[in-house]
Short mmCIF file of C-alpha atoms in Angstrom, two decimals:
data_model
loop_
_atom_site.label_atom_id
_atom_site.label_comp_id
_atom_site.label_asym_id
_atom_site.label_seq_id
_atom_site.Cartn_x
_atom_site.Cartn_y
_atom_site.Cartn_z
CA MET A 24 24.50 14.20 5.61
CA ARG A 25 23.63 14.99 8.79
CA CYS A 26 20.49 13.91 10.53
CA ASP A 27 18.75 17.26 10.63
CA GLU A 28 19.17 17.53 7.14
CA VAL A 29 17.48 14.34 6.17
CA ALA A 30 14.70 14.83 8.51
CA GLU A 31 12.55 16.23 5.67
CA SER A 32 13.23 13.36 3.55
CA VAL A 33 12.25 10.93 6.50
CA SER A 34 8.73 12.54 6.37
CA ALA A 35 8.75 12.57 2.28
CA LEU A 36 9.64 8.90 2.34
CA TYR A 37 6.81 8.21 4.65
CA ASP A 38 4.38 10.29 2.69
CA GLY A 39 5.29 8.16 -0.15
CA GLU A 40 7.69 10.70 -2.09
CA MET A 41 10.77 10.69 -3.93
CA ILE A 42 14.00 11.20 -2.09
CA THR A 43 17.65 11.76 -3.14
CA HIS A 44 20.18 8.71 -3.22
CA GLU A 45 22.05 10.42 -0.34
CA ALA A 46 19.34 10.74 1.88
CA ALA A 47 18.26 7.13 1.05
CA ALA A 48 21.79 5.83 1.83
CA HIS A 49 21.86 7.78 5.23
CA ILE A 50 18.38 6.54 6.58
CA ARG A 51 19.52 2.96 5.52
CA THR A 52 22.53 3.07 7.96
CA CYS A 53 21.42 5.58 10.60
CA ASP A 54 19.55 3.99 13.50
CA ALA A 55 18.39 7.61 14.52
CA CYS A 56 16.51 8.32 11.11
CA ALA A 57 15.13 4.84 11.20
CA GLU A 58 13.78 5.59 14.82
CA LEU A 59 12.28 8.85 13.22
CA MET A 60 10.32 6.81 10.56
CA GLU A 61 8.90 4.50 13.18
CA GLN A 62 7.94 7.49 15.21
CA TYR A 63 6.16 8.81 12.19
CA THR A 64 4.40 5.80 11.46
CA ILE A 65 3.13 4.93 15.20
CA LEU A 66 1.93 8.45 16.08
CA GLY A 67 0.20 8.69 12.66
CA ALA A 68 -1.56 5.22 13.30
CA THR A 69 -2.37 6.42 16.86
CA LEU A 70 -3.77 9.58 15.80
CA ARG A 71 -6.07 7.79 13.29
CA ARG A 72 -7.15 5.30 15.94
CA GLU A 73 -8.07 8.24 18.70
CA VAL A 74 -9.94 9.88 15.92
CA SER A 75 -11.82 7.04 14.55
CA LEU A 76 -12.83 6.22 18.04
CA ALA A 77 -13.78 9.60 18.82
CA LEU A 78 -15.81 10.32 15.71
CA GLY A 79 -17.81 7.21 16.49
CA ASN A 80 -20.18 9.39 18.84
CA LEU A 81 -20.88 11.86 16.06
CA PRO A 82 -24.10 11.53 14.16
CA SER A 83 -24.33 9.04 11.24
CA ILE A 84 -22.58 10.34 8.07
CA PRO A 85 -21.50 8.59 4.93
CA ARG A 86 -18.62 6.44 5.14
CA TRP A 87 -16.66 8.13 2.39
CA GLU A 88 -16.67 11.88 4.39
CA THR A 89 -14.07 10.71 6.96
CA LYS A 90 -11.12 11.85 5.13
CA THR A 91 -9.94 15.27 4.91
CA GLY A 92 -7.05 16.81 2.97
CA ILE A 93 -6.97 19.54 5.26
CA PHE A 94 -6.09 17.09 8.27
CA THR A 95 -3.40 15.79 6.03
CA ARG A 96 -1.73 19.31 5.14
CA PHE A 97 -2.08 20.72 8.79
CA TRP A 98 -0.64 17.37 10.14
CA ARG A 99 2.39 17.49 7.85
CA LYS A 100 3.20 21.36 8.25
CA GLY A 101 2.81 21.06 12.12
CA TRP A 102 4.94 17.88 12.26
CA ALA A 103 7.48 19.85 10.24
CA THR A 104 7.56 23.27 11.97
CA MET A 105 6.00 22.91 15.76
CA ARG A 106 8.63 23.06 18.46
CA VAL A 107 6.07 21.48 21.06
CA PRO A 108 6.38 17.54 21.77
CA ARG A 109 5.11 15.71 19.06
CA LEU A 110 2.33 13.52 21.27
CA ALA A 111 1.16 17.18 22.38
CA PHE A 112 0.74 18.26 18.67
CA ALA A 113 -1.06 14.97 18.08
CA ALA A 114 -3.37 15.74 21.25
CA LEU A 115 -3.85 19.34 19.69
CA VAL A 116 -4.70 18.13 16.05
CA LEU A 117 -7.31 15.62 17.82
CA VAL A 118 -9.00 18.58 19.95
CA VAL A 119 -8.92 20.96 16.78
CA LEU A 120 -10.34 17.96 14.47
CA LEU A 121 -13.39 17.05 16.79
CA THR A 122 -14.16 20.65 17.45
CA MET A 123 -14.58 21.04 13.74
CA GLY A 124 -16.40 17.81 13.46
CA ALA A 125 -19.57 17.11 11.45
CA GLU A 126 -19.31 20.62 9.62
CA LEU A 127 -15.81 20.26 8.27
CA LYS A 128 -17.21 16.67 6.85
CA ARG A 129 -20.17 18.43 5.50
CA ALA A 130 -18.24 20.97 3.61
CA ARG A 131 -15.99 18.07 2.17
CA VAL A 132 -18.93 16.72 0.34
CA GLY A 133 -19.28 18.93 -2.42
CA ALA A 134 -15.56 19.03 -2.99
CA GLU A 135 -14.92 15.37 -3.06
CA SER A 136 -17.75 14.74 -5.33
CA ASN A 137 -15.68 16.57 -8.06
CA GLY A 138 -12.43 15.06 -7.30
CA SER A 139 -9.84 13.72 -9.70
CA VAL A 140 -9.15 10.29 -7.81
CA VAL A 141 -11.53 7.70 -6.97
CA LEU A 142 -10.55 5.13 -3.88
CA VAL A 143 -12.24 1.72 -4.94
CA THR A 144 -12.62 -0.57 -1.83
CA ILE A 145 -13.27 -4.39 -3.01
CA ASP A 146 -15.00 -6.41 -0.30
CA ARG A 147 -15.74 -10.33 -0.10
CA GLU A 148 -18.93 -11.78 -0.17
CA ASP A 149 -18.73 -12.03 3.96
CA GLN A 150 -17.95 -8.25 3.68
CA SER A 151 -14.46 -8.54 4.66
CA VAL A 152 -11.90 -6.33 2.58
CA PHE A 153 -10.47 -8.27 0.01
CA SER A 154 -8.35 -5.09 -1.53
CA SER A 155 -8.41 -1.33 -2.23
CA CYS A 156 -6.86 1.04 -4.74
CA ALA A 157 -7.00 4.61 -5.83
CA LEU A 158 -7.36 5.36 -9.43
CA SER A 159 -6.46 8.73 -11.04
CA LEU A 160 -8.42 10.63 -13.80
CA VAL A 161 -5.68 13.05 -14.47
CA ASN A 162 -2.54 10.89 -14.25
CA SER A 163 -2.31 8.10 -16.94
CA SER A 164 0.28 6.05 -14.43
CA LYS A 165 -2.00 5.67 -12.14
CA ASP A 166 -5.49 5.05 -13.71
CA SER A 167 -5.24 1.07 -13.32
CA MET A 168 -4.47 -1.29 -10.89
CA ALA A 169 -4.26 -5.56 -10.84
CA MET A 170 -5.03 -7.34 -7.35
CA GLY A 171 -5.08 -10.56 -6.11
CA GLY A 172 -5.94 -12.43 -2.85
CA ILE A 173 -8.16 -15.18 -1.19
CA LEU A 174 -11.88 -15.40 -1.92
CA ASP A 175 -12.15 -18.60 0.35
CA SER A 176 -9.40 -20.24 2.27
CA LYS A 177 -11.49 -23.44 3.21
CA LYS A 178 -11.76 -24.03 -0.47
CA ASP A 179 -8.13 -23.08 -1.55
CA LEU A 180 -9.90 -20.15 -3.86
CA ALA A 181 -8.10 -17.32 -4.87
CA GLY A 182 -9.08 -14.24 -7.04
CA VAL A 183 -7.38 -11.78 -9.25
CA ILE A 184 -9.14 -8.36 -10.73
CA SER A 185 -7.96 -5.61 -12.61
CA LEU A 186 -9.61 -2.37 -12.83
CA LYS A 187 -8.91 0.57 -15.25
CA LEU A 188 -10.24 3.97 -15.29
CA ALA A 189 -11.90 4.87 -18.54
CA GLY A 190 -13.56 8.14 -17.73
CA ARG A 191 -16.26 9.97 -15.61
CA VAL A 192 -20.01 9.57 -15.75
CA GLU A 193 -22.59 11.63 -13.93
CA GLY A 194 -22.48 10.31 -10.34
CA GLY A 195 -19.42 8.15 -10.58
CA VAL A 196 -17.01 6.65 -13.00
CA ARG A 197 -16.77 4.06 -16.02
CA LEU A 198 -14.12 0.99 -15.45
CA LEU A 199 -12.76 -1.65 -17.37
CA VAL A 200 -12.61 -4.85 -15.41
CA ARG A 201 -10.93 -8.22 -15.86
CA SER A 202 -11.39 -10.94 -13.07
CA TYR A 203 -11.12 -14.82 -12.76
CA ALA A 204 -10.65 -17.14 -9.59
CA GLY A 205 -8.74 -20.50 -9.33
CA PRO A 206 -6.83 -22.44 -6.73
CA VAL A 207 -4.20 -20.40 -4.63
CA ALA A 208 -1.27 -21.77 -5.77
CA THR A 209 -1.64 -21.07 -9.59
CA THR A 210 -3.77 -17.64 -9.86
CA ASP A 211 -1.38 -14.79 -10.90
CA THR A 212 -2.19 -11.25 -12.00
CA SER A 213 -0.25 -11.53 -15.09
CA ASP A 214 -2.94 -13.88 -16.37
CA LEU A 215 -5.29 -11.01 -16.70
CA ALA A 216 -4.25 -9.58 -19.79
CA LYS A 217 -5.23 -12.55 -21.41
CA LEU A 218 -8.85 -12.00 -20.68
CA PRO A 219 -11.53 -9.67 -21.97
CA GLU A 220 -12.47 -6.24 -20.45
CA ARG A 221 -16.05 -5.69 -19.47
CA GLU A 222 -17.03 -2.23 -18.93
CA VAL A 223 -19.13 -1.28 -15.60
CA ILE A 224 -20.35 1.78 -13.96
CA LEU A 225 -19.32 2.53 -10.41
CA LYS A 226 -21.06 5.11 -8.54
CA THR A 227 -19.80 6.84 -5.42
CA GLY A 228 -22.12 5.99 -2.35
CA GLU A 229 -23.33 2.64 -4.00
CA SER A 230 -22.09 -0.78 -4.06
CA LEU A 231 -21.30 -2.58 -7.57
CA LYS A 232 -21.04 -6.50 -7.28
CA VAL A 233 -18.73 -8.03 -9.74
CA ALA A 234 -18.65 -11.50 -10.96
CA VAL A 235 -15.28 -13.30 -10.20
CA GLY A 236 -15.52 -16.18 -12.88
CA ASP A 237 -17.89 -18.85 -11.87
CA SER A 238 -16.88 -18.69 -8.19
CA GLY A 239 -18.85 -16.01 -6.59
CA THR A 240 -18.67 -11.95 -6.63
CA LEU A 241 -16.71 -8.92 -4.91
CA THR A 242 -18.34 -5.80 -4.31
CA LEU A 243 -16.82 -2.52 -5.34
CA HIS A 244 -17.58 0.68 -3.22
CA GLY A 245 -16.12 4.37 -4.82
CA GLU A 246 -15.47 7.59 -2.89
CA TRP A 247 -14.08 10.68 -4.39
CA PHE A 248 -10.69 12.14 -3.45
CA ASP A 249 -8.69 15.31 -4.67
CA HIS A 250 -5.49 13.31 -4.35
CA ILE A 251 -4.03 10.14 -4.00
CA PRO A 252 -4.36 9.02 -0.50
CA ALA A 253 -1.34 8.15 1.27
CA GLU A 254 -2.25 4.84 2.91
CA ILE A 255 -4.20 2.50 0.69
CA GLY A 256 -4.26 -1.15 0.00
CA MET A 257 -5.72 -4.53 1.56
CA GLY A 258 -7.66 -2.84 4.14
CA ILE A 259 -5.00 -2.14 6.46
CA LYS A 260 -6.52 -0.72 9.79
CA SER A 261 -3.66 -1.17 12.19
CA ILE A 262 0.05 -0.16 12.10
CA ASP A 263 1.31 -3.19 13.97
CA PRO A 264 1.51 -6.39 11.62
CA ALA A 265 -0.85 -9.30 12.66
CA ALA A 266 1.27 -12.72 13.96
CA SER A 267 1.62 -14.23 10.57
CA GLU A 268 1.41 -10.87 8.11
CA LEU A 269 4.21 -9.62 5.98
CA ARG A 270 3.34 -6.02 4.77
CA ILE A 271 4.94 -4.38 1.62
CA GLN A 272 3.88 -0.76 1.70
CA GLN A 273 5.32 1.59 -0.77
CA PRO A 274 8.57 0.02 -0.99
CA VAL A 275 12.14 1.51 -2.10
CA LEU A 276 15.17 -0.79 -3.04
CA LEU A 277 18.82 0.10 -2.19
CA LYS A 278 21.57 -1.80 -3.76
CA GLY A 279 24.54 -0.65 -1.46
CA ASP A 280 23.61 3.12 -1.87
CA MET A 281 22.37 3.28 -4.78
CA ARG A 282 18.39 3.23 -5.00
CA ILE A 283 17.18 1.28 -7.76
CA GLY A 284 13.38 2.39 -7.53
CA GLU A 285 10.36 2.75 -5.53
CA VAL A 286 6.71 1.26 -6.29
CA ASP A 287 4.86 4.55 -5.33
CA GLY A 288 1.32 4.34 -3.68
CA TRP A 289 1.05 0.41 -3.70
CA THR A 290 0.62 -2.02 -0.48
CA ASP A 291 0.54 -5.82 -0.40
CA THR A 292 -0.07 -7.78 2.30
CA PRO A 293 0.32 -11.76 2.07
CA SER A 294 -0.92 -13.59 5.40
CA GLY A 295 0.51 -16.96 6.49
CA PHE A 296 3.99 -18.46 5.81
CA ASP A 297 2.74 -20.35 2.81
CA ASN A 298 2.70 -17.09 0.47
CA SER A 299 5.38 -14.65 -0.57
CA ALA A 300 5.01 -11.13 -1.43
CA TYR A 301 6.91 -9.93 -4.39
CA VAL A 302 8.34 -6.34 -5.68
CA ILE A 303 9.36 -6.19 -9.46
CA PHE A 304 11.59 -3.42 -10.79
CA PRO A 305 12.22 -2.87 -14.29
CA LYS A 306 15.74 -4.09 -15.54
CA THR A 307 16.65 -5.22 -12.16
CA GLY A 308 14.19 -8.34 -11.69
CA ARG A 309 11.79 -9.68 -9.21
CA TYR A 310 12.50 -9.60 -5.27
CA LEU A 311 10.03 -12.50 -3.56
CA PHE A 312 9.97 -11.93 0.42
CA SER A 313 8.37 -14.75 2.63
CA LEU A 314 8.27 -15.53 6.61
CA SER A 315 9.40 -19.18 5.74
CA SER A 316 12.28 -20.71 3.63
CA THR A 317 11.17 -21.13 -0.18
CA LYS A 318 13.04 -22.61 -3.11
CA ASP A 319 16.51 -20.63 -4.01
CA ALA A 320 15.98 -18.30 -0.96
CA ILE A 321 18.51 -16.32 0.83
CA GLU A 322 18.06 -15.41 4.60
CA GLY A 323 17.55 -11.73 5.41
CA LYS A 324 16.84 -9.63 8.44
CA ILE A 325 13.68 -7.60 9.25
CA GLU A 326 14.38 -4.30 11.29
CA LYS A 327 11.01 -2.42 11.74
CA ASN A 328 10.31 -0.83 8.53
CA ARG A 329 13.50 -2.26 6.55
CA ILE A 330 14.75 -6.00 5.07
CA THR A 331 18.48 -6.07 4.77
CA PHE A 332 19.91 -8.75 2.58
CA GLU A 333 23.30 -9.82 0.65
CA TYR A 334 22.93 -11.10 -2.81
CA GLN A 335 26.12 -11.91 -4.94
CA GLY A 336 28.33 -10.00 -2.20
CA THR A 337 26.41 -6.90 -2.33
CA LYS A 338 24.11 -5.68 0.25
CA TYR A 339 20.21 -4.80 -0.45
CA THR A 340 17.96 -2.71 1.57
CA LEU A 341 14.26 -2.61 1.19
CA LEU A 342 12.69 0.37 2.83
CA THR A 343 8.85 0.61 3.65
CA GLY A 344 6.24 2.91 4.75
CA ALA A 345 5.20 0.76 7.69
CA PRO A 346 6.48 -1.91 9.97
CA ILE A 347 6.90 -5.22 7.90
CA ALA A 348 6.56 -8.18 10.44
CA ARG A 349 6.87 -9.32 13.90
CA GLN A 350 9.50 -11.85 13.20
CA GLU A 351 13.15 -10.75 12.53
CA LYS A 352 13.76 -13.32 10.05
CA VAL A 353 12.98 -13.25 6.30
CA TRP A 354 13.83 -15.38 3.20
CA VAL A 355 14.53 -13.36 -0.07
CA ARG A 356 14.56 -14.85 -3.59
CA VAL A 357 16.04 -12.84 -6.31
CA GLU A 358 14.89 -13.39 -9.84
CA PRO A 359 17.33 -10.99 -11.64
CA ASP A 360 15.98 -11.62 -15.08
CA TYR A 361 12.15 -11.46 -14.50
CA GLU A 362 9.85 -9.27 -16.15
CA MET A 363 6.42 -8.95 -16.06
CA PRO A 364 5.25 -11.26 -19.14
CA ASP A 365 2.59 -9.10 -20.58
CA HIS A 366 4.41 -5.67 -19.35
CA PRO A 367 8.00 -5.80 -19.74
CA GLY A 368 9.37 -2.74 -18.18
CA SER A 369 7.00 -2.00 -15.70
CA TYR A 370 7.01 -2.00 -11.51
CA GLY A 371 4.95 -4.56 -9.89
CA LEU A 372 3.95 -5.58 -6.49
CA GLY A 373 1.99 -8.30 -5.38
CA SER A 374 1.77 -11.89 -3.53
CA ILE A 375 2.13 -15.59 -4.92
CA SER A 376 2.00 -18.94 -3.21
CA ASN A 377 5.26 -20.65 -2.14
CA ALA A 378 3.78 -24.17 -3.67
CA THR A 379 4.08 -22.19 -6.90
CA LEU A 380 7.79 -21.42 -6.37
CA THR A 381 8.72 -24.62 -5.22
CA ARG A 382 7.76 -26.06 -8.58
CA ALA A 383 9.22 -23.41 -10.70
CA LYS A 384 12.61 -24.56 -12.44
#
């Protein structure tokens, strides 16, 4: 395939959409198309940052009014069809958005209150972001999510929580919640299935505290959308990873030129050199990625938004929707027979302590 034929697939991959095997193989081996992917991510982040700074001068409005499907569609159409330089187009979008300003946001309030997707942001007790997820009322494959993260690093305490959308109520939604807390090295989202569910009511525009075992609370906030947002998870605010951050966003795994699968709409961002991010593909196993060497791991290479490594004589490539880490080396542990204990045949993405892997047999 030629680069001009693959350009639309690069855009689709950045948006978290499915692409053909041929296009995926081309992107994996073509530096020009990989560079195009990086331009998408950098320019998108730059525009979002500039818009955010400019909108800070506008009158105070509810936090959940700042996203617009109109902007998303205009951006994608302009990128694909405009023949002006891309940075000029980005500036044009910024001017138009600021001109429409608060009027556009007020118009979205009524529309989003009838949305089919609720974006749930989860904060720790210190108000820092623990995680976030988008749950759909109309797509049963996207109506639940399990998440884990650090609750208190000084106490070596981690928490895990699962949310399942059970239906709509006036002003919000019903959620089925499972959660618990424990030492960082021992907590795992797969253990949630053993716990009883409890029902809570989350109203958009309001906060809801949820107990995490006996170790404190997490605070949930809900926002209505008419679609699954393209960029969610872990409170990511910058396209540039932190010094010790390994970011896996909407990963696609290739085995040679064959696409194994993709985990659509999910992101995980373990921080530090003592944790691994993992991706689970049904009938293929679990792939764990760490910035430091782990038990039974092989060395791979990070190039912007892709990881390449060789396993049993075959080259593998993990493509993601954003830059992965600042360093070039990564260690990959492949567990070909692994399946989620309580959900065999399911995709998965999360993080785990390297200490747990060291003890694994």
